[in-house]
Coordinates of C-alpha atoms in Angstrom, one line a residue:
X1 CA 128.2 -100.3 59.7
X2 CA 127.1 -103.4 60.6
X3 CA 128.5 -106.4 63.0
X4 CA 132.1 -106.8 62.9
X5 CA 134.3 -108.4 65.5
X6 CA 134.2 -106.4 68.8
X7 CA 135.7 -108.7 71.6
X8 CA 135.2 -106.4 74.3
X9 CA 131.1 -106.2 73.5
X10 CA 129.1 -107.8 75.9
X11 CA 125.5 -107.0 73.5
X12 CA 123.9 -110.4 72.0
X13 CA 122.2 -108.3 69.1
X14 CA 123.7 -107.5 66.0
X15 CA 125.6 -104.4 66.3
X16 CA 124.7 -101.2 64.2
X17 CA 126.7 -97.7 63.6
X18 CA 125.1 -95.0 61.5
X19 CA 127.8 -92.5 60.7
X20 CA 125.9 -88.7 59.5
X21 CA 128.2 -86.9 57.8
X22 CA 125.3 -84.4 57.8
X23 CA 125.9 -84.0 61.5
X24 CA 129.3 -84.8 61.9
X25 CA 128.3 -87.6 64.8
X26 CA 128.3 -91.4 65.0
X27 CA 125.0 -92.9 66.5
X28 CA 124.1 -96.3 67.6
X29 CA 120.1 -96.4 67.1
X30 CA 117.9 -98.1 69.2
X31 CA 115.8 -100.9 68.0
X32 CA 112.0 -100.8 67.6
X33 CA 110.0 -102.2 69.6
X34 CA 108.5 -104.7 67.0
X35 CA 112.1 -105.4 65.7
X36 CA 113.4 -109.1 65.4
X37 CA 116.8 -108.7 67.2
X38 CA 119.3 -111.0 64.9
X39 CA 122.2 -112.3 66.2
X40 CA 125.8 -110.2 66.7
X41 CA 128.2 -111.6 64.2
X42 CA 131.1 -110.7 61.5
X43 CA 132.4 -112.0 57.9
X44 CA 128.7 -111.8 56.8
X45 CA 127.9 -110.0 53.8
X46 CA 125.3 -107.0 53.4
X47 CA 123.6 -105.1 50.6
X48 CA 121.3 -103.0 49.7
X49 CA 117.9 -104.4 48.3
X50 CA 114.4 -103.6 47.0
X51 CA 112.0 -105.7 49.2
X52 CA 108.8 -107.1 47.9
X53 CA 106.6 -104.5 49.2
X54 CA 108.7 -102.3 47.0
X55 CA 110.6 -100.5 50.2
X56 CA 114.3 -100.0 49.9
X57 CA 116.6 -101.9 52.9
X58 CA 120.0 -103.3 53.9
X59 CA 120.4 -107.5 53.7
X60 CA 122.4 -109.1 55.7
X61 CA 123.8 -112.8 54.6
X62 CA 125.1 -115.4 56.6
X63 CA 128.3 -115.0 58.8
X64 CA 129.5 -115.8 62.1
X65 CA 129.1 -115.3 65.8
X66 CA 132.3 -113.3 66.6
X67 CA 132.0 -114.7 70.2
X68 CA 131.3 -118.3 70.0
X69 CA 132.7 -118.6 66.7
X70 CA 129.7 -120.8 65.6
X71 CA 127.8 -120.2 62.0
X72 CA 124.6 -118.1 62.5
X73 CA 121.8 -119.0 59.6
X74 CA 122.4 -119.2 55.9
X75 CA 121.0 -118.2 53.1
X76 CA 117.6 -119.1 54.0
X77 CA 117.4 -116.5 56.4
X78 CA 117.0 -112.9 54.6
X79 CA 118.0 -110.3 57.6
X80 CA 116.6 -107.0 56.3
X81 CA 117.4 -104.0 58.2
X82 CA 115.0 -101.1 57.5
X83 CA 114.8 -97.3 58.6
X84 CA 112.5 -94.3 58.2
X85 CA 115.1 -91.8 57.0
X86 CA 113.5 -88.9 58.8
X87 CA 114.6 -90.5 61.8
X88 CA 117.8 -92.5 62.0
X89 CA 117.4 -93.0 66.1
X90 CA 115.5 -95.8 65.3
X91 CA 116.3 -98.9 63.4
X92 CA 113.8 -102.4 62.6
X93 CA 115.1 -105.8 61.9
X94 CA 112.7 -108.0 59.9
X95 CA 113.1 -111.7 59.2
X96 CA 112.2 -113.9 56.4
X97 CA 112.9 -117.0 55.3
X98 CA 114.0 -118.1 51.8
X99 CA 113.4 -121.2 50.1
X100 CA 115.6 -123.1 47.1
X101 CA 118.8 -124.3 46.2
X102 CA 121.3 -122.6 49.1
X103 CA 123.5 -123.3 52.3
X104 CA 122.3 -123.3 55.4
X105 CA 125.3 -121.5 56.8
X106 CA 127.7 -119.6 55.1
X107 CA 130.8 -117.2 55.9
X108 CA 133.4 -115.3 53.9
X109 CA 131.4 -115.0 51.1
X110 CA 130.4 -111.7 48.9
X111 CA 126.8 -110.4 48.0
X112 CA 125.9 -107.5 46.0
X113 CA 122.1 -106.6 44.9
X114 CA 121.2 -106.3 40.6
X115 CA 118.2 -106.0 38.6
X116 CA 117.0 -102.7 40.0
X117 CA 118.1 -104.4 43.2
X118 CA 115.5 -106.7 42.8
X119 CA 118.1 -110.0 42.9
X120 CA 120.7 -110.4 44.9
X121 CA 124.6 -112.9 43.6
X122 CA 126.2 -114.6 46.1
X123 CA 129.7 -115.8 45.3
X124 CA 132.4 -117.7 47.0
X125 CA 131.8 -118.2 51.1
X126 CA 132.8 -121.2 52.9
X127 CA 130.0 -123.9 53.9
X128 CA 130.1 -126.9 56.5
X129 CA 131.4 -129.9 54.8
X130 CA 127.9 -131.7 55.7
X131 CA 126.0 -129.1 54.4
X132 CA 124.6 -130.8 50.9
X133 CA 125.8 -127.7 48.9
X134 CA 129.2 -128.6 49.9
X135 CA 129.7 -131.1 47.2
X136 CA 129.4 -128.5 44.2
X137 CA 131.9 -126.5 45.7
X138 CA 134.1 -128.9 47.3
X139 CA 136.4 -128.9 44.4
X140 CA 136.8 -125.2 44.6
X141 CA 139.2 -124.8 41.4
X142 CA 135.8 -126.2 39.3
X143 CA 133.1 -124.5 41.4
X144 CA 131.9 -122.7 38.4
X145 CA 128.3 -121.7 40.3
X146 CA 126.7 -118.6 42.1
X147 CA 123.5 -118.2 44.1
X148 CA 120.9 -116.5 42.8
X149 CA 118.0 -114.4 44.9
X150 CA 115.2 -113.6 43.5
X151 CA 113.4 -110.9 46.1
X152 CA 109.9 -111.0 44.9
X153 CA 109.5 -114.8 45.3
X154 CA 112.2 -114.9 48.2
X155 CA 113.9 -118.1 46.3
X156 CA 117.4 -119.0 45.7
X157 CA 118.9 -120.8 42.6
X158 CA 122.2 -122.3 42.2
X159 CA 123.1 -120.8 38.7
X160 CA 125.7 -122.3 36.4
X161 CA 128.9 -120.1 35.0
X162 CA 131.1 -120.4 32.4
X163 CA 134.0 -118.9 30.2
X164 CA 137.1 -117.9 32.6
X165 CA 135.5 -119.6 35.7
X166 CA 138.0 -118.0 38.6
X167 CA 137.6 -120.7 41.0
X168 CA 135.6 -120.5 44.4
X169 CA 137.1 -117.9 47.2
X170 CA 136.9 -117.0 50.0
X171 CA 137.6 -113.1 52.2
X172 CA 137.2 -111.8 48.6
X173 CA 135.7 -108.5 47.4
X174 CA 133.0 -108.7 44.6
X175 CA 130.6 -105.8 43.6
X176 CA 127.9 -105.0 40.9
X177 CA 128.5 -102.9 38.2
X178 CA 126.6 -101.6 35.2
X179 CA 128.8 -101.7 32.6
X180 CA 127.5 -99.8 29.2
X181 CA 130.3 -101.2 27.2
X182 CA 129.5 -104.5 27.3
X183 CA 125.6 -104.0 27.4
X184 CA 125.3 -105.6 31.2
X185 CA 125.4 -105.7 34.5
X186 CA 128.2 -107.1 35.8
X187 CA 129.9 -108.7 39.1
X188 CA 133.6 -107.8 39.2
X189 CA 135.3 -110.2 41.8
X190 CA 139.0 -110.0 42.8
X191 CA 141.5 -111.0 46.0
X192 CA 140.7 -113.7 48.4
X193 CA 141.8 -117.2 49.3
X194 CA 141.4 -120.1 46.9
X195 CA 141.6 -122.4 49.8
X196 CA 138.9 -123.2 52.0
X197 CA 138.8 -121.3 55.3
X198 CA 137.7 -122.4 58.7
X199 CA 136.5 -119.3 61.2
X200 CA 138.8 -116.8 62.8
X201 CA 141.7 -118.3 60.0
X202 CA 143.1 -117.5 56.3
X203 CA 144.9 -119.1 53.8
X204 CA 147.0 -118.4 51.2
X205 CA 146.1 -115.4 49.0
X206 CA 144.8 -115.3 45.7
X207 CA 146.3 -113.5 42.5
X208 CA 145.0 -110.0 42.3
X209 CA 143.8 -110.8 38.7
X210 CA 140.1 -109.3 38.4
X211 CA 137.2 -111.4 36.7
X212 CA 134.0 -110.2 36.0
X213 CA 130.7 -112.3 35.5
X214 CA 128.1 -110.8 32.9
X215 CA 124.9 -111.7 34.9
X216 CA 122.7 -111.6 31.5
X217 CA 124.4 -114.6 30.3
X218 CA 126.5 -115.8 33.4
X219 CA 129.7 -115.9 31.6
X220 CA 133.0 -114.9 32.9
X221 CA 135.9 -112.7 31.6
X222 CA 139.3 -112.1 32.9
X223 CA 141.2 -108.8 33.2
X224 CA 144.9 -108.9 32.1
X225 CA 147.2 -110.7 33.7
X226 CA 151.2 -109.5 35.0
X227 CA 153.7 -110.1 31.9
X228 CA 157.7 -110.0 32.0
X229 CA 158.7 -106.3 33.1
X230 CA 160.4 -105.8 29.3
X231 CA 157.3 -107.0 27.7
X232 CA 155.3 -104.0 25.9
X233 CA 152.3 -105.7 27.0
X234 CA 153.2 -105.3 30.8
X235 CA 150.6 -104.5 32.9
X236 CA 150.4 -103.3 36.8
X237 CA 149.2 -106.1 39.1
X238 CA 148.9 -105.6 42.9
X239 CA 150.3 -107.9 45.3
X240 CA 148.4 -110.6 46.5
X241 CA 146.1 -110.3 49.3
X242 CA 143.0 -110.8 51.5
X243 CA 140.4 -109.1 53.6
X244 CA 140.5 -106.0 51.9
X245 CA 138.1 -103.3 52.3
X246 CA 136.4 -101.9 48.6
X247 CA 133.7 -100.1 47.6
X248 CA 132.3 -98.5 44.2
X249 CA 133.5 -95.8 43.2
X250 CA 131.6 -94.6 39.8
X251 CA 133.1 -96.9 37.4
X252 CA 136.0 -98.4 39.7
X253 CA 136.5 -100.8 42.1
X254 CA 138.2 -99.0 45.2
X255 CA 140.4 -101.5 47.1
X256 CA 142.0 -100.2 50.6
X257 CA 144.4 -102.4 52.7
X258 CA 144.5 -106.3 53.2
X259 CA 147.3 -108.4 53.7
X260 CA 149.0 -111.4 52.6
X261 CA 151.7 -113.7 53.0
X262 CA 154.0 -110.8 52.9
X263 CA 154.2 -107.1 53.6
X264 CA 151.7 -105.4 51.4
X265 CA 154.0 -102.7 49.3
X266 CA 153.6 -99.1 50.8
X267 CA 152.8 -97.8 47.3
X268 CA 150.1 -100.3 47.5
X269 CA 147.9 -99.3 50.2
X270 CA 145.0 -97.9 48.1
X271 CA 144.5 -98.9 44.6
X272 CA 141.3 -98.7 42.2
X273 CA 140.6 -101.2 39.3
X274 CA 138.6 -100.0 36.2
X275 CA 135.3 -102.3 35.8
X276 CA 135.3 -102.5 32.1
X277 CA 138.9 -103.3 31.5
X278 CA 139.7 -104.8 34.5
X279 CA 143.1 -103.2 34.9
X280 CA 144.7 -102.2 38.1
X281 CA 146.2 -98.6 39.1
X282 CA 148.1 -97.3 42.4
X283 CA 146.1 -94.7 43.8
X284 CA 147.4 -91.1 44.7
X285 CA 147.5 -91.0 48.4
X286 CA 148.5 -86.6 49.1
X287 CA 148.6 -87.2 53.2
X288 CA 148.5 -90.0 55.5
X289 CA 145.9 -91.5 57.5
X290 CA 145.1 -90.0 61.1
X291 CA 146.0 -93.4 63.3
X292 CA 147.4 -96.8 62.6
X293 CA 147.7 -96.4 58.7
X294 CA 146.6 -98.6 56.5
X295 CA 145.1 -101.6 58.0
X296 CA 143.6 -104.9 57.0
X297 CA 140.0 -105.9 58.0
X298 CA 138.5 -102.0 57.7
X299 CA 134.9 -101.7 56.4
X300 CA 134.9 -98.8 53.7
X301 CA 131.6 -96.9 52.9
X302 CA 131.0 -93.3 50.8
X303 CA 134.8 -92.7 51.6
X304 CA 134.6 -93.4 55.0
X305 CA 137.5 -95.9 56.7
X306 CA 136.2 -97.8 60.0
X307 CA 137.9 -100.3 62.1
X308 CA 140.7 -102.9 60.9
X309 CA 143.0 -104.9 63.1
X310 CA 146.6 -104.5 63.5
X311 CA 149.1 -108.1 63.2
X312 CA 151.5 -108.5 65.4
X313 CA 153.2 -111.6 67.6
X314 CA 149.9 -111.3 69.8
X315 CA 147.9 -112.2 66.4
X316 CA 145.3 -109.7 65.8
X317 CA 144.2 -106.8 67.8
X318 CA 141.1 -104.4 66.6
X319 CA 141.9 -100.9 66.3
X320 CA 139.8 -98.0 66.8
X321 CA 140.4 -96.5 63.2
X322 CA 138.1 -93.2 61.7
X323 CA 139.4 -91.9 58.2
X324 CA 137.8 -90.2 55.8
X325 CA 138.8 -90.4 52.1
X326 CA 138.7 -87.2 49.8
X327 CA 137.8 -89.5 46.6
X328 CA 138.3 -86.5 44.3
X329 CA 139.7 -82.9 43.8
X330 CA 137.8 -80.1 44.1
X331 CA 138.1 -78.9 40.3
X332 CA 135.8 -81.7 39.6
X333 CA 131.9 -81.8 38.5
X334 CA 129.5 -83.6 38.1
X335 CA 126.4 -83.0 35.4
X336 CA 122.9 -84.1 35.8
X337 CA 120.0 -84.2 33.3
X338 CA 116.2 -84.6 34.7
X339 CA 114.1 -86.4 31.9
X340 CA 116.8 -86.7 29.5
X341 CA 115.1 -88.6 27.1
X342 CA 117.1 -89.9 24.0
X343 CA 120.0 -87.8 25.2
X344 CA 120.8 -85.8 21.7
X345 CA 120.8 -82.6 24.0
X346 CA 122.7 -83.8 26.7
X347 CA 125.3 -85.1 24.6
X348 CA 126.1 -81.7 22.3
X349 CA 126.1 -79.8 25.9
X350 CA 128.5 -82.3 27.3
X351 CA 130.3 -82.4 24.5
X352 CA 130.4 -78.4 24.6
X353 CA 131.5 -78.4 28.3
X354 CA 134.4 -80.7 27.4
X355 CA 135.7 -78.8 24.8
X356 CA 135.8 -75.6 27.0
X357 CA 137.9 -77.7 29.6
X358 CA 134.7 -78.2 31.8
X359 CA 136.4 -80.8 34.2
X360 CA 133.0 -83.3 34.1
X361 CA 134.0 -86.7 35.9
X362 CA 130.5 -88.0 36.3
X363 CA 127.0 -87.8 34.1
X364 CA 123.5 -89.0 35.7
X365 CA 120.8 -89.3 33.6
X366 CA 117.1 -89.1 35.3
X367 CA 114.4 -90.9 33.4
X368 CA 111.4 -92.8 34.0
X369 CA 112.3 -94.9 30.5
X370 CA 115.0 -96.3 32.1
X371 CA 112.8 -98.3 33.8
X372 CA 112.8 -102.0 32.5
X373 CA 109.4 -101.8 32.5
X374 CA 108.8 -99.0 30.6
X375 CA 107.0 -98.5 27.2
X376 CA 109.9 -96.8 25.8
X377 CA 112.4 -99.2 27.6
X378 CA 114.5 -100.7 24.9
X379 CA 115.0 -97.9 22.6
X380 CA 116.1 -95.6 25.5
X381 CA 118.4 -98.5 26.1
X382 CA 120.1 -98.1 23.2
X383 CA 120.5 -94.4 23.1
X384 CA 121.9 -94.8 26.7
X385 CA 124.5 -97.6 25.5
X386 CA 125.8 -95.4 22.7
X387 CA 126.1 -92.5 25.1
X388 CA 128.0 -94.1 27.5
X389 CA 130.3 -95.9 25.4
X390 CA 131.1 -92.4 23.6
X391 CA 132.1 -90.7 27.0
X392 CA 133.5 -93.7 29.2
X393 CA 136.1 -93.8 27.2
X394 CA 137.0 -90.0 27.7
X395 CA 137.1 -90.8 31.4
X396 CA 133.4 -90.1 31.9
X397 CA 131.5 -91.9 34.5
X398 CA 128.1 -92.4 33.2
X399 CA 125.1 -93.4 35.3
X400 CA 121.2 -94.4 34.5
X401 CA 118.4 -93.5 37.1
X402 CA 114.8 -94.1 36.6
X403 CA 113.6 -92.1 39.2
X404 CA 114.7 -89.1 41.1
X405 CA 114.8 -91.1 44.1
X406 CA 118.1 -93.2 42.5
X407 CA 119.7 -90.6 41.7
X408 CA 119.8 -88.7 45.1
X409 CA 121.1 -92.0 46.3
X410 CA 123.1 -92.6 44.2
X411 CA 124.9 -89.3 44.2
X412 CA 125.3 -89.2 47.9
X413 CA 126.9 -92.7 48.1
X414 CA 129.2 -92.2 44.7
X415 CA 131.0 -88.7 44.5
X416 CA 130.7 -84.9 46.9
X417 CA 131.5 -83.3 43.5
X418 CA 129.3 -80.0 42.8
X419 CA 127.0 -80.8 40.3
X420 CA 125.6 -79.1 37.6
X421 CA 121.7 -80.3 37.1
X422 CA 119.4 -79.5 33.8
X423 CA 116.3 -79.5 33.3
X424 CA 114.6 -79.0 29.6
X425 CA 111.5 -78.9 28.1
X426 CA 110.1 -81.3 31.0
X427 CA 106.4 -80.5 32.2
X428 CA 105.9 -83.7 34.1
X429 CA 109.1 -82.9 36.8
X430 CA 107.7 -78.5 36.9
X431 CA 104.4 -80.0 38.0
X432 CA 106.1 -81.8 40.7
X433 CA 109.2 -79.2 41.3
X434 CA 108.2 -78.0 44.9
X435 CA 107.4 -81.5 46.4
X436 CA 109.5 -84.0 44.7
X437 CA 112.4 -81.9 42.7
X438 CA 113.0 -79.5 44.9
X439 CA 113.9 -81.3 48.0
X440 CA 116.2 -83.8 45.8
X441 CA 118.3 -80.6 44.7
X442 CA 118.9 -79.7 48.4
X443 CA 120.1 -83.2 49.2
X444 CA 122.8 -83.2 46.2
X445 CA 123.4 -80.1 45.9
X446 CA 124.8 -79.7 49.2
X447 CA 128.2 -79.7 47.8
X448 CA 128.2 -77.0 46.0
X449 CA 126.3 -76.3 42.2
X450 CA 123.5 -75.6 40.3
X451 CA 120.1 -76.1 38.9
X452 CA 119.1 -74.8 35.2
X453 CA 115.9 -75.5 33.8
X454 CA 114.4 -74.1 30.3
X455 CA 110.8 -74.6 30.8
X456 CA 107.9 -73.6 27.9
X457 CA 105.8 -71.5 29.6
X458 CA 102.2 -69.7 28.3
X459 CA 102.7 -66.4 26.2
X460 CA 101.3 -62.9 27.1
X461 CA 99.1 -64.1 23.7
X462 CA 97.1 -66.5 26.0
X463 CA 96.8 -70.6 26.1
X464 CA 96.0 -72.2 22.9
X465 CA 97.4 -69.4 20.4
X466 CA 100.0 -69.4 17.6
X467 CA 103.1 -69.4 18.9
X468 CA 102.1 -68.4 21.8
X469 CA 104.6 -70.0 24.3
X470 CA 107.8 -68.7 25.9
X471 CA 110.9 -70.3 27.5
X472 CA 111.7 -69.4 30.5
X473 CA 115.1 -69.9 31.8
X474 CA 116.0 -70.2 35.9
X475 CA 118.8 -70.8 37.4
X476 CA 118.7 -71.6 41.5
X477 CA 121.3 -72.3 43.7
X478 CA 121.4 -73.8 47.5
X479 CA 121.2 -71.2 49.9
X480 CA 124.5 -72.2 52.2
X481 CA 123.0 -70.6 55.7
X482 CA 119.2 -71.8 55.3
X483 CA 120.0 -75.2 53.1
X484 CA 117.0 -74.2 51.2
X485 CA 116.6 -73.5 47.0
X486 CA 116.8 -70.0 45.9
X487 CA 116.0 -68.6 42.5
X488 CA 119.1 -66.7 41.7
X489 CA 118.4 -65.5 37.8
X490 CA 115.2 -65.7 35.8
X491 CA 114.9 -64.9 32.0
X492 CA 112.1 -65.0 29.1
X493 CA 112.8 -66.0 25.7
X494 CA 110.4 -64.8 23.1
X495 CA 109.9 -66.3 19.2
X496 CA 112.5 -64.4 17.2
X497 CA 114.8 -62.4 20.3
X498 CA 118.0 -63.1 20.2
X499 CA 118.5 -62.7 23.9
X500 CA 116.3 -62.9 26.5
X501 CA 115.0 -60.4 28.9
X502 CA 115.4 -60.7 32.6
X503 CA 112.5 -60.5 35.0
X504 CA 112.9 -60.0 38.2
X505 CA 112.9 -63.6 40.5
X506 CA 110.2 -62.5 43.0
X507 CA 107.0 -61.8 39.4
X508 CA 105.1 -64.9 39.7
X509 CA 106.1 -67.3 36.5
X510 CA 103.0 -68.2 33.5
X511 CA 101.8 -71.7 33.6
X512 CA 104.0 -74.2 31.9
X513 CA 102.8 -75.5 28.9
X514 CA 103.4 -79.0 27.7
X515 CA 103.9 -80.5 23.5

């Protein structure tokens, strides 16, 4: 967590809290010692991003010192926050500065990273009205623009929208999506004020109607909006609101608290909107929250509630809030496929699975052709499209990773479902199983699964023979006491058996063989 308003702080830097679930503790890391030390300040905006050394980190945009209530730096400041993961304690701040079309200061606004996180869409924010960027957003009904980072050059560009433009906003939610369906990657905006908003105020709140902007061909859509209760067409559309916390949550937008002119319904407290059709549903709440209940203002991250403010005739008071959402039932799973390829395996399992009642909520799919830049990029595409479209649908969540690196990401950030991970026929990831593989399955598998791999492997007939290759089968499993991999079951297939023999986990296995 990052900044925030805390009125009781005496610190000049910009505050950071690293929750680890891991470790059940909250820490505050120190700073090192050849860290830039940014400003404290609150209504910013923060992402993650892919630097141009190629190093993964956290931007932070714009904002507001919380004390003095004075803009801090705009867009052409690029606060990136970065951290050797082996050792949280310690955190580094690294500035740069950003050139092209963009505010010099900037609040309320929303940012969210696309493109392999290598660009970063800013939408909505308020601006000084002497800041020369004011006058294409002054008329915030027609502000049909977003700004547009490019991370390798470090230059913004003002980028012109069309089709259902929803107007400029401000203490809004907007995040990135990849949506399959429509062939994109998209930024789903909804909530906020339509007005412009000075500092420490609000206005009135916004329709909860959802838009999403295709960020291929920077044209708009609108989600359905609320029609007469005896209409067939009805559809469920929250109340208004602002300053709502929301995060990604596979597929859906997660939306928790807010408030607006009025009492925000009871019913209404947590609700989730689908990305591709835009439509709104109440959430299932089972308990209550620990303290204060469902507040406005909270920051909400991997499930985790922190912070909010409670109204009241004294105006706004922070509250010292902790929750943890359980985001889905334990019956759940979630499937996993290292070097999937063009997916015809992966889809008659799945489809197998589902048919025997397998509860699968969530499919990553690990290849290095899902790279943009990869030879095999656009067929691979393709396959991946019709996959997703044929299981989304079916209430699938479908998710693309070129490397094994996403993918442990972003399985810790999305779901704690047990997952179920396969690997076939893949030489390239058993070459690389104890340093790379391996120590990915103990992150993600921490929850609770397995790993299967089928594996050609030489035959007792030697290298180079007729059909002289076996598959081998293993199946390993986290060790709960030692967090470490452990081979549970290992079996040889031979040309022609119709079952395999086991062999006993500890005989040392024959060298893989690749086609």
């Amino acid at each position: 967590m990052i900044g925030g308003w805390r009125p009781w702080a005496t610190e000049e830097d910009l505050h950071v809290c690293v929750v680890d679930f891991q470790g059940s503790s909250i820490k505050e890391p120190a700073l090192a010692d050849d860290s830039d030390r940014p400003e404290r300040r609150l209504r910013h905006s923060s992402c993650v991003v892919q630097t141009p050394s190629g190093e993964e980190a956290i931007l932070v945009l714009g904002g507001c010192n919380d004390r003095t209530h004075d803009p801090c730096d705009g867009l052409q400041t690029l606060l990136l926050l970065q951290t050797d993961l082996s050792d949280t304690n310690k955190l580094t701040w690294k500035k740069l500065s950003a050139g092209g079309q963009m505010p010099k200061a900037i609040w309320h606004h929303t940012a969210d990273s696309f493109a392999s996180r290598r660009c970063v869409v800013v939408f909505g924010g308020d601006i000084p009205t002497r800041d020369p960027e004011f006058t294409f957003i002054g008329d915030r009904a027609y502000a049909n623009y977003v700004y547009v980072l490019t991370m390798e050059t470090q230059q913004w560009a003002r980028v012109q929208t069309d089709g259902y433009v929803p107007g400029w906003r401000s203490l809004h939610a907007a995040v990135t999506f990849t949506s399959f369906e429509h062939n994109c990657e998209q930024l789903v905006m909804v909530g906020g004020c339509e007005d412009r908003v000075e500092i420490f105020n609000a206005g009135k709140p916004a329709k909860m109607i959802a838009y999403a902007l295709n960020l291929r061909t920077m044209k708009w859509r609108r989600g359905p909006e609320r029609k007469k209760q005896n209409d067939a067409r009805a559809v469920f559309l929250p109340a208004p609101r602002m300053r709502f916390a929301a995060q990604r949550y596979g597929r859906h937008l997660l939306v928790y608290g807010g408030h607006g002119n009025g009492t925000i319904p009871e019913d209404e407290g947590l609700l989730h909107l689908n990305s591709n059709s835009l439509v709104w549903q109440r959430a299932t709440v089972l308990n209550e929250a620990s303290e204060f209940g469902v507040v406005p203002a909270a920051a909400l991250a991997a499930g985790c509630v922190i912070g909010g403010v409670q109204l009241g005739s004294r105006g706004a008071q922070p509250v010292p809030k902790l929750d943890m959402l359980v985001l889905a039932g334990p019956k759940q799973v979630s499937y996993a496929s290292l070097g999937s390829g063009l997916l015809r395996f992966d889809f008659c399992l799945l489809e197998l699975l589902l048919a025997e009642g397998v509860p699968v909520s969530a499919v990553h799919l690990v290849d290095s052709q899902y790279d943009p830049d990869a030879k095999g990029y656009l067929r691979h595409r393709v396959a991946l499209a019709q996959f997703a479209s044929w299981f989304t649908g079916r209430g699938v969540d479908v998710y693309a990773h070129y490397s094994l690196e996403r993918y442990a990401f972003e399985a810790r950030r999305s779901t704690a479902l047990p997952a179920a991970v396969v690997q076939v026929d893949c030489t390239e990831l058993t070459a690389v199983f104890e340093k790379e593989v391996k120590p990915m399955l103990e992150e993600v598998l921490q929850y609770g699964g397995l790993y299967c791999t089928l594996t050609s492997r030489e035959g007792a007939s030697g290298a180079g023979s007729l059909g002289s290759t076996n598959a081998w089968a293993e199946f390993w499993r986290l060790h709960p006491d030692t967090g470490r991999m452990k081979l549970e079951s290992l079996t040889c297939f031979r040309p022609g058996d119709r079952s395999g023999t086991q062999v006993d986990v500890n005989e040392p296995l024959p060298r893989a063989v690749d086609h």
